[in-house]
Tab-separated table of C-alpha atoms and ligand atoms in Angstrom:
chain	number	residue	atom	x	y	z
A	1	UNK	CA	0.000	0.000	0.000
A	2	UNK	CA	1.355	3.491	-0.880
A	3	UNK	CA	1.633	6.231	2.126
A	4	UNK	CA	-1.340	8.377	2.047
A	5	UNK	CA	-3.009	11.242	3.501
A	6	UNK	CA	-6.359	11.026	3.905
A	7	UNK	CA	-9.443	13.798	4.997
A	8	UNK	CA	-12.715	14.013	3.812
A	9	UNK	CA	-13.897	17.402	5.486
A	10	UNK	CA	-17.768	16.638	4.604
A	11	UNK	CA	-19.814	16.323	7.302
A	12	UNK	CA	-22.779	14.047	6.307
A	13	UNK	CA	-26.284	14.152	7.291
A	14	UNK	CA	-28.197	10.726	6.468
A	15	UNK	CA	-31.758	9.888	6.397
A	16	UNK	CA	-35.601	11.541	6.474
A	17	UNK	CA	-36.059	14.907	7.741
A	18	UNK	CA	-32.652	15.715	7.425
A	19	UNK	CA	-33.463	18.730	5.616
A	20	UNK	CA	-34.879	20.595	8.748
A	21	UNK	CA	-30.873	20.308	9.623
A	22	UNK	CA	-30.552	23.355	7.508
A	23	UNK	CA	-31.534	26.016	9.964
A	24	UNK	CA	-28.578	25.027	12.392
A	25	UNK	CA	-26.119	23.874	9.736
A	26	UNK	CA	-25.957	27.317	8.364
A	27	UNK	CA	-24.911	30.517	9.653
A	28	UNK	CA	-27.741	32.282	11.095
A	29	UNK	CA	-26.282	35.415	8.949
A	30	UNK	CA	-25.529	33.667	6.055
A	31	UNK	CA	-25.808	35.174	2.577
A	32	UNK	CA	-27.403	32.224	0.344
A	33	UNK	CA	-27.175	31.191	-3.698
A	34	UNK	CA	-29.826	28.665	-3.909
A	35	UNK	CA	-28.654	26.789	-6.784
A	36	UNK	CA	-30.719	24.402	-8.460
A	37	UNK	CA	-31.659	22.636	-11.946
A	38	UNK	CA	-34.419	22.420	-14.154
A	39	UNK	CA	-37.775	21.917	-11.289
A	40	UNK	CA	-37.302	18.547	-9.759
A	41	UNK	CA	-36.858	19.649	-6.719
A	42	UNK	CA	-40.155	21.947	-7.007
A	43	UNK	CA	-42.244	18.796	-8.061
A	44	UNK	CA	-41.076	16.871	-5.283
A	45	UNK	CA	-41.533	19.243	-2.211
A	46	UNK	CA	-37.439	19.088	-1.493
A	47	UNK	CA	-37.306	22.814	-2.571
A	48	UNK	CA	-40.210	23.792	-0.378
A	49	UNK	CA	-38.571	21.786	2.969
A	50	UNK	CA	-35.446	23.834	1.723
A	51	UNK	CA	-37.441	27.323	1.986
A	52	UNK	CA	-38.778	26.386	5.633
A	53	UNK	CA	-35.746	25.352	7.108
A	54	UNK	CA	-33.571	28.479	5.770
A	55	UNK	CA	-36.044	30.605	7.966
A	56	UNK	CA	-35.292	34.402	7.871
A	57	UNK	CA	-32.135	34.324	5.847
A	58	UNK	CA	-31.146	36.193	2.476
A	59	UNK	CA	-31.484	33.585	0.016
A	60	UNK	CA	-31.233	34.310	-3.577
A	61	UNK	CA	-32.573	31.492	-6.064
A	62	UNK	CA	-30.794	30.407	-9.453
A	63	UNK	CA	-32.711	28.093	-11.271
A	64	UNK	CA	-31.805	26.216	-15.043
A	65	UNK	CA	-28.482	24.475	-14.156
A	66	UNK	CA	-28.716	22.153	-16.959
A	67	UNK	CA	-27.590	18.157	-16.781
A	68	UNK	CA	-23.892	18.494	-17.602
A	69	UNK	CA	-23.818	21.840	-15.893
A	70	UNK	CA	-22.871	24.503	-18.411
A	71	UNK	CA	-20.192	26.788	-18.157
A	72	UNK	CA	-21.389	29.947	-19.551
A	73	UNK	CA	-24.956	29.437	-17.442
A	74	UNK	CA	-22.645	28.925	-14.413
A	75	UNK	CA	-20.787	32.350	-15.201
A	76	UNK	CA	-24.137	33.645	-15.136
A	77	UNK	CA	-24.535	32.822	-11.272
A	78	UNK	CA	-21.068	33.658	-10.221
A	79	UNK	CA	-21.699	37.465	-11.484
A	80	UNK	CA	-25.154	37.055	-9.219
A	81	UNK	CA	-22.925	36.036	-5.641
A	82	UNK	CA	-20.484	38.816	-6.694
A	83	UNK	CA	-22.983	41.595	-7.151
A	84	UNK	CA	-25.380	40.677	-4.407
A	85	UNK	CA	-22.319	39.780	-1.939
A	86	UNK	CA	-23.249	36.098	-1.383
A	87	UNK	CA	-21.523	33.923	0.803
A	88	UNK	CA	-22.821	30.388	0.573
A	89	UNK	CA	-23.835	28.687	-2.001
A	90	UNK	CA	-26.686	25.989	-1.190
A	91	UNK	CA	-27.006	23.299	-4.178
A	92	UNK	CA	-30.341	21.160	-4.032
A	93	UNK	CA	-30.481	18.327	-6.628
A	94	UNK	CA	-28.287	15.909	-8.553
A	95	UNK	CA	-24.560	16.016	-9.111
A	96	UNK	CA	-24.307	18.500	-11.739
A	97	UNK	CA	-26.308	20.914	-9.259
A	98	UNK	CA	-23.829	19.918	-7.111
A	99	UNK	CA	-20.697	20.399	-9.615
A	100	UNK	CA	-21.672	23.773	-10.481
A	101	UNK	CA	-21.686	24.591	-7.061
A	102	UNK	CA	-18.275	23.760	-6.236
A	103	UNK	CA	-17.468	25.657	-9.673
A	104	UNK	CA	-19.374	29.045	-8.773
A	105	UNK	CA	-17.972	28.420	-5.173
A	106	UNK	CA	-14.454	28.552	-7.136
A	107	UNK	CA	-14.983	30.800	-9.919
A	108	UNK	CA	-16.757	33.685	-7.333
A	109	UNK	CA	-13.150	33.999	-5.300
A	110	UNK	CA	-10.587	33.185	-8.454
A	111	UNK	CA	-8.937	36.573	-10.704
A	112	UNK	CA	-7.751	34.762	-13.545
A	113	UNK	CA	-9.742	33.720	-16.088
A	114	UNK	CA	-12.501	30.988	-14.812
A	115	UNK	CA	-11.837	29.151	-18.087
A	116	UNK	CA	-8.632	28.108	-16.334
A	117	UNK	CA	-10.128	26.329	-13.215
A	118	UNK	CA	-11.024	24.078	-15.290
A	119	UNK	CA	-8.100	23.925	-18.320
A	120	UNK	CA	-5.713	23.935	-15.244
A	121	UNK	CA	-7.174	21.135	-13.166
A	122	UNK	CA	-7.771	24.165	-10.342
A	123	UNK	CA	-3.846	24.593	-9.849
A	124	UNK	CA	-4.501	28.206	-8.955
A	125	UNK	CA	-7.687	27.496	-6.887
A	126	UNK	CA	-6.496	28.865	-3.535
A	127	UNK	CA	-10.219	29.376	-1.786
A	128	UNK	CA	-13.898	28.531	-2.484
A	129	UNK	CA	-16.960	29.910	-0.709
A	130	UNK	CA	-18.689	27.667	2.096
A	131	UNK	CA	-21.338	24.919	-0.123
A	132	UNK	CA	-23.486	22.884	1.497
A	133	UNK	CA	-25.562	20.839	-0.447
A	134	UNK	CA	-28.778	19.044	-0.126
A	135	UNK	CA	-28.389	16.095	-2.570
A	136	UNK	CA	-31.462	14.414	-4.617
A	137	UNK	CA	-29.795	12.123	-6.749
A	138	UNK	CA	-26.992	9.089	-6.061
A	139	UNK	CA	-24.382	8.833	-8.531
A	140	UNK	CA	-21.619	11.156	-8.155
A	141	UNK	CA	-20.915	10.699	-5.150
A	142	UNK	CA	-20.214	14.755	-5.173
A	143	UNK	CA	-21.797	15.562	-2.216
A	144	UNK	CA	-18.553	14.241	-0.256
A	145	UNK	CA	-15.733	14.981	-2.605
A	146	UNK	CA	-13.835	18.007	-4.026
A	147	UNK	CA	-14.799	16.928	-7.909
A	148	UNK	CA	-16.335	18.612	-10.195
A	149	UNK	CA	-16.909	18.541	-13.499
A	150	UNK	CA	-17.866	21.228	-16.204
A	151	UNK	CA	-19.194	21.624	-19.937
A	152	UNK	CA	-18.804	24.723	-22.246
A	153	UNK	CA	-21.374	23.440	-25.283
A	154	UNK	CA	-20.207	26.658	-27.412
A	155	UNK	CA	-17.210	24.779	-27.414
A	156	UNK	CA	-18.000	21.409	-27.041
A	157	UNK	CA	-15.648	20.349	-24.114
A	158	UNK	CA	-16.482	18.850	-20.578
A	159	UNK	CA	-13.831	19.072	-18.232
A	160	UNK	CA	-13.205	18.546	-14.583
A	161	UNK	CA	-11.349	19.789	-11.396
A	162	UNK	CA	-10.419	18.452	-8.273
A	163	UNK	CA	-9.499	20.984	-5.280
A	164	UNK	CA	-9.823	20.658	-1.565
A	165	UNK	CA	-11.507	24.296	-1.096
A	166	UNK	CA	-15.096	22.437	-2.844
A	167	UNK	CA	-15.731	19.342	-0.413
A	168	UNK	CA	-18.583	21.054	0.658
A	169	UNK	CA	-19.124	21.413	4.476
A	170	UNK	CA	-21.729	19.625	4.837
A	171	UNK	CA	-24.330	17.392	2.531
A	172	UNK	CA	-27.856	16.096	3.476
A	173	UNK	CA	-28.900	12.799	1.853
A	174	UNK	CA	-32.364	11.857	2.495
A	175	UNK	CA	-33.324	8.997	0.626
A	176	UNK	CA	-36.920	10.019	0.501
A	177	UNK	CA	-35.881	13.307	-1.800
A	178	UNK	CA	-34.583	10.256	-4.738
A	179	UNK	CA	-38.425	9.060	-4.172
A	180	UNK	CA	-39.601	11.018	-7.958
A	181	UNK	CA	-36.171	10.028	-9.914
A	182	UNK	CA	-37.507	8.526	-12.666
A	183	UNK	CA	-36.242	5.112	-13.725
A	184	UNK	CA	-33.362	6.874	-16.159
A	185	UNK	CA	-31.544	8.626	-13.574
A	186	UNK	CA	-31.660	5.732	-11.126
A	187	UNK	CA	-30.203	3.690	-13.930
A	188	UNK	CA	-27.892	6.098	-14.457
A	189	UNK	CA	-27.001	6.299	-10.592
A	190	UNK	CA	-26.466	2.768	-9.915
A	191	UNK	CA	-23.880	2.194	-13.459
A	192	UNK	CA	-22.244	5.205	-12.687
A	193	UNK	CA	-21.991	4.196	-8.882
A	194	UNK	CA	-20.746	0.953	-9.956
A	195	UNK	CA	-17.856	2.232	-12.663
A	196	UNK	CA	-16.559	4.973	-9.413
A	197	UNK	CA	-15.557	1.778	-8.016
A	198	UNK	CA	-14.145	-0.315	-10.920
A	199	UNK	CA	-11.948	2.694	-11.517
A	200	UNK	CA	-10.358	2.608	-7.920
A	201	UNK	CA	-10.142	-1.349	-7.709
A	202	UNK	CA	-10.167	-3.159	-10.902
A	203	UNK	CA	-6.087	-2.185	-11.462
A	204	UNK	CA	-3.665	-4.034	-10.043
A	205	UNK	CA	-2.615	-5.667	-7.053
A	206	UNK	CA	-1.467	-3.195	-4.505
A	207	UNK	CA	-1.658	-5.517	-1.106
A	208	UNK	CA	-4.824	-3.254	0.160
A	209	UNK	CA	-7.151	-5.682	1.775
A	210	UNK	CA	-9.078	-3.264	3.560
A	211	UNK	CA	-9.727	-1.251	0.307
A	212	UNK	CA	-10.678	-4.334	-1.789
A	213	UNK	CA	-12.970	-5.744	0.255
A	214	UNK	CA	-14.738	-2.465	0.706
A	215	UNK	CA	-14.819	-1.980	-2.945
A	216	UNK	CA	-16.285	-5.206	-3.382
A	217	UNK	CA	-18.683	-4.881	-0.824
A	218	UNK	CA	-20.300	-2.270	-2.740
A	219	UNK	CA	-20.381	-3.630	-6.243
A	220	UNK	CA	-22.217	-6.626	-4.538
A	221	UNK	CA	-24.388	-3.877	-3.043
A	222	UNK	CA	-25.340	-2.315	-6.347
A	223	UNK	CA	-25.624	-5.830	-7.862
A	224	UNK	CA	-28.069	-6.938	-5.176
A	225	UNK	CA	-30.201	-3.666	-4.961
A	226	UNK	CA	-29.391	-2.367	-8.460
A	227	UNK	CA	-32.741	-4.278	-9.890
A	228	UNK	CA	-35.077	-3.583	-6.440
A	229	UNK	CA	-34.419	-0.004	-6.472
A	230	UNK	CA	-35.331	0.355	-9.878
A	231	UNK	CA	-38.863	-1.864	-9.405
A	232	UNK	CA	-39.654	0.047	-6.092
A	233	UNK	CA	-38.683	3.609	-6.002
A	234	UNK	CA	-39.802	3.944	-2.798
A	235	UNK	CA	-38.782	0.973	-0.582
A	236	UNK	CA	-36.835	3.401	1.917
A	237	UNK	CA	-34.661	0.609	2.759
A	238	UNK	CA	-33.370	-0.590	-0.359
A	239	UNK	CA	-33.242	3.055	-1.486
A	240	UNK	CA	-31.398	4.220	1.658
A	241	UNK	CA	-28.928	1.535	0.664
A	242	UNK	CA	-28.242	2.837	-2.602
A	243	UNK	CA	-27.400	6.397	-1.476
A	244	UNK	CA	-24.648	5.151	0.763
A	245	UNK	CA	-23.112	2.869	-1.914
A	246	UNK	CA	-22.856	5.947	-4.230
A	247	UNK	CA	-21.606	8.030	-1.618
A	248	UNK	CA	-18.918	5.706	-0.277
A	249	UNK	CA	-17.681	4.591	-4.195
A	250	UNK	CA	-16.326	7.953	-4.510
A	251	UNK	CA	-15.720	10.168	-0.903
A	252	UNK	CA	-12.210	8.853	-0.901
A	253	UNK	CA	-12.228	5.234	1.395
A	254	UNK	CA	-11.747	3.134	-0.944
A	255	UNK	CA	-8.896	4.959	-3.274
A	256	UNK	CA	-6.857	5.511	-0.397
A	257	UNK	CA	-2.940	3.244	-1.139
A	258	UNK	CA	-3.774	1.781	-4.277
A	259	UNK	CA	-3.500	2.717	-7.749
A	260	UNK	CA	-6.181	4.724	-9.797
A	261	UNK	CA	-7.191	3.952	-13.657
A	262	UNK	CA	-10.532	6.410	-14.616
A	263	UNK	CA	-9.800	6.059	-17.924
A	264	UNK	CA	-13.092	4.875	-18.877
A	265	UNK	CA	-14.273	8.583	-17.188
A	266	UNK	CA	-11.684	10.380	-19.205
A	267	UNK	CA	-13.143	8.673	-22.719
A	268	UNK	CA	-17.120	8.659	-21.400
A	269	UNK	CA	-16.155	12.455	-21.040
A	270	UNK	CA	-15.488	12.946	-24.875
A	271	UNK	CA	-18.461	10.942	-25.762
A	272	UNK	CA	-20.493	13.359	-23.749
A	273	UNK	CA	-19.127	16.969	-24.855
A	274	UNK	CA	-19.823	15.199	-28.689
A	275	UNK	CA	-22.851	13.339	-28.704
A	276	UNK	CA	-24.376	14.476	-25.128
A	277	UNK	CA	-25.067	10.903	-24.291
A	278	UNK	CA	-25.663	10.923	-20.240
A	279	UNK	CA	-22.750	10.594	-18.312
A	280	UNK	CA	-23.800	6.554	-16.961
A	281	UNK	CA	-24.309	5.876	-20.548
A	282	UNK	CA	-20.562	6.595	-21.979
A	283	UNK	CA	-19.410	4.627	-19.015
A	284	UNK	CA	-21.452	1.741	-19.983
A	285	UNK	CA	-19.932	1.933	-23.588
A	286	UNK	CA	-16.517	1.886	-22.825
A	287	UNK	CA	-16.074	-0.138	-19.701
A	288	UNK	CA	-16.227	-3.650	-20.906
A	289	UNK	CA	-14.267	-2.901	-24.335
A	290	UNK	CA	-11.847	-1.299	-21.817
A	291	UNK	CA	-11.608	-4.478	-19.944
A	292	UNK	CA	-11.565	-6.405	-22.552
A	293	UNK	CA	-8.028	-4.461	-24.223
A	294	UNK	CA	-6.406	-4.145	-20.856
A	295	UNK	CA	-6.993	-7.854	-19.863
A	296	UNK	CA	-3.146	-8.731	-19.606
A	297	UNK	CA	-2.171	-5.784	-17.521
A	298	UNK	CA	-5.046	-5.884	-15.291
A	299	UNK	CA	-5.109	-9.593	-15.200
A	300	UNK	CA	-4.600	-10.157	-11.161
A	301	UNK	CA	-7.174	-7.741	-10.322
A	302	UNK	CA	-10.150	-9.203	-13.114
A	303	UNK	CA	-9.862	-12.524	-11.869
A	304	UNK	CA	-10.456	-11.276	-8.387
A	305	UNK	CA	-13.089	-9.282	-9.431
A	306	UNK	CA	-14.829	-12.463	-11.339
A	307	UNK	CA	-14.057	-14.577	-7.959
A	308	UNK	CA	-15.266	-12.234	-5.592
A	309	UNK	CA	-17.934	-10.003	-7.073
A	310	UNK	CA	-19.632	-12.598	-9.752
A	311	UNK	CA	-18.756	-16.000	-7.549
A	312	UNK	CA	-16.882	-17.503	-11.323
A	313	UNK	CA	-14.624	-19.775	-9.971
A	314	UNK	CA	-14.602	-22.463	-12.511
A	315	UNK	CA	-12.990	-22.723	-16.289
A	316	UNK	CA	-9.559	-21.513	-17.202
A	317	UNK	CA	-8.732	-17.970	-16.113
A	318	UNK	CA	-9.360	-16.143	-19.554
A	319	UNK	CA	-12.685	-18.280	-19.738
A	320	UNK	CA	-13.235	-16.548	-15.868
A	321	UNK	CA	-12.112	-13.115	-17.494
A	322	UNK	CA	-14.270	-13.170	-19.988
A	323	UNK	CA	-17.247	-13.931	-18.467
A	324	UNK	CA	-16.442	-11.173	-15.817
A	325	UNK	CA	-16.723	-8.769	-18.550
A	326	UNK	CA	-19.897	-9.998	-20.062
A	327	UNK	CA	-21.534	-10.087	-16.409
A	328	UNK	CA	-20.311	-6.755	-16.216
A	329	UNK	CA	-21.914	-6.192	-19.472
A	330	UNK	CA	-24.994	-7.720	-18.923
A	331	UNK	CA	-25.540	-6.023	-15.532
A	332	UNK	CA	-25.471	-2.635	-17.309
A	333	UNK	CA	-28.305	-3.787	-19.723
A	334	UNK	CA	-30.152	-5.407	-17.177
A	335	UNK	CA	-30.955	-1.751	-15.844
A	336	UNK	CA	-32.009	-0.596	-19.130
A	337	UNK	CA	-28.599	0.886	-20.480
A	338	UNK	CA	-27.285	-0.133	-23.895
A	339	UNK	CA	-23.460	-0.843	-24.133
A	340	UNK	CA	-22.946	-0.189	-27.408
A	341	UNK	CA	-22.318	2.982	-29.808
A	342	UNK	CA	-24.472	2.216	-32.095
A	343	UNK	CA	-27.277	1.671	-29.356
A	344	UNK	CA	-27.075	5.638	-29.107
A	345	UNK	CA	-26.436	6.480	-32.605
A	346	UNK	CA	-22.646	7.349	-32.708
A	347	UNK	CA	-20.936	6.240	-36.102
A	348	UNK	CA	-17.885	4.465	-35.894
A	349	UNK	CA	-15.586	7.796	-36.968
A	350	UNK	CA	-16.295	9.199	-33.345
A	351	UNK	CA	-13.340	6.505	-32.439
A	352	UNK	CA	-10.824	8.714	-34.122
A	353	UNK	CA	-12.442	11.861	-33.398
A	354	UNK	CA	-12.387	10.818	-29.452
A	355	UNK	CA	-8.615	9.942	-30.015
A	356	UNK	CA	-7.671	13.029	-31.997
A	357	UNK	CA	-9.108	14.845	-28.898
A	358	UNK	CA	-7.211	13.334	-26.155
A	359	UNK	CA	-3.543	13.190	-27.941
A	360	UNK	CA	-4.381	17.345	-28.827
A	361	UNK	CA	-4.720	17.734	-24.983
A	362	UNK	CA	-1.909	15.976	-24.287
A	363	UNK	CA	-3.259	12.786	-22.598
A	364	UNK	CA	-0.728	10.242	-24.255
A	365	UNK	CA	-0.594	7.988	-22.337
A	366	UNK	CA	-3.219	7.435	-18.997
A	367	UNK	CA	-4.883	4.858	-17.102
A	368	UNK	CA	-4.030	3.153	-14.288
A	369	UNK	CA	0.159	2.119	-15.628
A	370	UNK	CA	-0.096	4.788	-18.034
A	371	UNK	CA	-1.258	2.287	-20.860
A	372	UNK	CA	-3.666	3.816	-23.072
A	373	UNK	CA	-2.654	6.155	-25.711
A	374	UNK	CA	-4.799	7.760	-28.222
A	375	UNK	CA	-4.328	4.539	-30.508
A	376	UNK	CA	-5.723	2.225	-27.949
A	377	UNK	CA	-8.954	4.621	-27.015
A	378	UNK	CA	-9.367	3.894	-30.821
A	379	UNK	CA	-9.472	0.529	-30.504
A	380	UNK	CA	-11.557	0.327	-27.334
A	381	UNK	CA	-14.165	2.679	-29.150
A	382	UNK	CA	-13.869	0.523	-32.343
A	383	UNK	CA	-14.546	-2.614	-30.727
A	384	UNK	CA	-17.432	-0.471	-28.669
A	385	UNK	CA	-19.424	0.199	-31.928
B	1	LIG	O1	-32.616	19.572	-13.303
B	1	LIG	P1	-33.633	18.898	-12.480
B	1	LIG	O2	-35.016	19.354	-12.759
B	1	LIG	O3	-33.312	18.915	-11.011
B	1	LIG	O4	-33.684	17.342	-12.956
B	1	LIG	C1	-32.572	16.474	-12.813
B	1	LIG	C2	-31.869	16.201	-14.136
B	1	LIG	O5	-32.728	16.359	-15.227
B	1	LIG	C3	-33.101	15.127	-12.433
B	1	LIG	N1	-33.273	14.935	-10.989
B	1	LIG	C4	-32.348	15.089	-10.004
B	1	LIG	N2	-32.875	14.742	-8.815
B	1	LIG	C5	-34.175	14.382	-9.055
B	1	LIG	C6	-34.420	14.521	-10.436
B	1	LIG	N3	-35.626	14.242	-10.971
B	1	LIG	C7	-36.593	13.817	-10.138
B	1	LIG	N4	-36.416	13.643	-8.804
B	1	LIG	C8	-35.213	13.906	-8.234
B	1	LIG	N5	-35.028	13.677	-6.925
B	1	LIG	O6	-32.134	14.217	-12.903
B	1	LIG	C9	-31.531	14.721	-14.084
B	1	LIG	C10	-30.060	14.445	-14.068
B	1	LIG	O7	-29.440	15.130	-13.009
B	1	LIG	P2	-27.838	15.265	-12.924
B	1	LIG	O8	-27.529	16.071	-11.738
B	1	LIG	O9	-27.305	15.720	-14.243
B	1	LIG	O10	-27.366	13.760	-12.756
B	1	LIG	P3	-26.108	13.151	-12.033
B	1	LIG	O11	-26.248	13.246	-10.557
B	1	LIG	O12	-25.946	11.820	-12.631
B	1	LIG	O13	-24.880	14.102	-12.435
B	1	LIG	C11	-24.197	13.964	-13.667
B	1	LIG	C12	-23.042	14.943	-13.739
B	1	LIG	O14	-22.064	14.669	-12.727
B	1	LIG	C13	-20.771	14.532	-13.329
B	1	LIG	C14	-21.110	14.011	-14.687
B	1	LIG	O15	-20.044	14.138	-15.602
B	1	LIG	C15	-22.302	14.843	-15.074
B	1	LIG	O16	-21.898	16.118	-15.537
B	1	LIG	N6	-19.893	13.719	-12.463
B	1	LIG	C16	-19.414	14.266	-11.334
B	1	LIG	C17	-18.526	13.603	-10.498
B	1	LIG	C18	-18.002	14.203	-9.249
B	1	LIG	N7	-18.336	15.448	-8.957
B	1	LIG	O17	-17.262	13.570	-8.505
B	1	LIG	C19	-18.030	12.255	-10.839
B	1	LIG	C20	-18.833	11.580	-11.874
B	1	LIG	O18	-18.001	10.596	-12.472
B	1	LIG	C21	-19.393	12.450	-12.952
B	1	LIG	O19	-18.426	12.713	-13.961
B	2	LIG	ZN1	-18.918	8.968	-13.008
């Protein structure tokens, strides 16, 4: 295991009624951007719970932060805190709510050019303004980590940053607020759940036993729930469940002393600036192709995986592999999300296009050892089609 360092500042509030929280969470004087998307949270009586529990306080409201938060709307709320002197911002809904948060949060406090944040990976991010977020959609697992991630459609990039001034202080998860997702975004929730993990396990061996097991322990979560959740929205239990699996697949536990890959992000990210297939979706696409290329160099860690999250513990070990990666495959489908290109219209040219885009940013070589080049996301999309 390498050294680490390890703090997750969040301070998490689980469960119903959490939302009341908000009166004593937040400073009695505070100066509030209500952030928020397209109405969800209006339909579902989360933005009204919000309004009763921030009492007497200034609150300003910012509505229209699109899926795939948008950069130039976002610019659009960071002139808003710096004109009417804001001091917190208060996201309520799904993770890009929650990403354009930590970017306003950034942007608000930041002289160069915002553009940068982002283009720089925040390596001149010095501050952020206090967020605390009411989430009302698993996935991201944003709520308790210092990502976020950003499009600019006039340009057609997505790009994200990681800085420890945007944990946000505190997040309140009540599984009851995920009640009106419909099926899509649970979907959508549960594979991209599911791939946060992969990404920080399925490398190679790195004597972490602690980490493993923990990382398996929540695939086999999402396995077992994955299908319940989606056939009963509101079984609090099962739902409950599902929150904390996408919470803990990316808050930092189980990435602590072992390698990284999130090269399937890094392509799923070009498929979405181009072809604004949802962020679960891309992942879905590339994963098992990925898999499937890297099979030698993540050998140790797939047969694992097959043994300990799918039980295969019969047949030679590319016979185990393989099936691995169609169970993998198939578990993506079996919540309603197509693995293929074609399944979302994409011709077979976006292959180069995707790989033309990475080697112009300079991402030669990336992944877990540093393995896939621009040629090889080529051949992963290729054999994606
Ligand atoms: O806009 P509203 O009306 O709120 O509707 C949203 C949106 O249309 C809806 N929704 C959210 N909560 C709901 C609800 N509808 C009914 N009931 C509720 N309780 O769901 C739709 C999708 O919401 P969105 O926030 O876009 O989904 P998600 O949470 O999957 O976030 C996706 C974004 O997060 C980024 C992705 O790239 C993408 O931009 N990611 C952020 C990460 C991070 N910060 O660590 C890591 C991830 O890998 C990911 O890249
Ligand atoms: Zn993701």
């Amino acid at each position: 295991m390498e050294n680490f360092v390890f703090q997750n500042p969040t301070r998490i509030l689980f469960g119903r009624g959490q939302i009341a929280a908000l009166a004593t969470e937040l400073p009695a004087d505070a100066r509030v951007l209500l952030l928020a998307g397209g109405g969800s949270i209006k339909e579902n009586g989360v933005h009204a719970q919000v309004v009763k529990a921030l009492g007497a306080r200034t609150v300003r409201e910012f509505w229209g932060v699109e899926a795939n938060p948008d950069y130039d709307t976002l610019m659009r709320a960071v002139e808003i805190v710096k004109t009417e002197k804001l001091d917190w911002i208060l996201p309520v809904g799904g993770g890009s709510v929650l990403d354009g948060a930590k970017f306003v949060a950034a942007a608000a406090l930041y002289d160069r050019d915002p553009w940068t944040i982002l283009t720089t990976r925040a390596a001149h991010v010095t501050a952020a303004l206090p967020i605390g977020a009411v989430l009302t959609l698993p996935a991201t697992g944003s709520e308790a980590n210092g990502a976020s991630v950003v499009s600019r459609r006039a340009i057609k990039e997505k790009l994200a940053f990681i800085s420890p001034h945007v944990f946000p202080r505190f997040s309140i998860l009540d599984p009851e607020t995920t009640f009106s997702l419909p099926t899509r975004q649970v979907a959508n929730g549960i594979g991209d759940a599911f791939c946060h993990v992969i990404e920080q396990y399925l490398t190679f061996p790195a004597h972490a036993r602690v980490q493993d097991r923990f990382a398996e322990g929540i695939l086999r979560t999402l396995v077992e729930i994955g299908p319940r959740t989606l056939s009963h929205p509101t079984d609090y239990d099962t739902r409950a469940n599902f929150v904390w699996a996408a919470t803990t697949a990316l808050n930092g536990w189980i990435s602590v002393g072992v390698p990284q890959d999130w090269a399937t992000h890094i392509i799923g990210h070009e498929l979405t600036a181009l072809h604004g297939i949802d962020h679960a979706r891309t992942l879905a696409i590339v994963l098992p192709e990925l898999l499937n290329a890297e099979r030698v160099a993540k050998r140790a860690k797939l047969l694992q995986y097959a043994e300990r999250v799918w039980d295969l513990r019969d047949g030679s070990e590319d016979a185990r592999i393989d099936a691995a990666i169609a169970k993998t495959r198939a578990f993506y489908e079996s919540l309603g999300i197509k693995t293929r290109l074609a399944d979302y219209d994409v011709p077979v040219a976006t292959a180069a296009e995707v790989a033309r885009r990475l080697a112009a940013r300079g991402m030669s070589a990336f992944g877990d050892r540093g393995l896939i080049t621009p040629a090889k996301v080529e051949h992963i999309l290729r054999a994606a089609a």
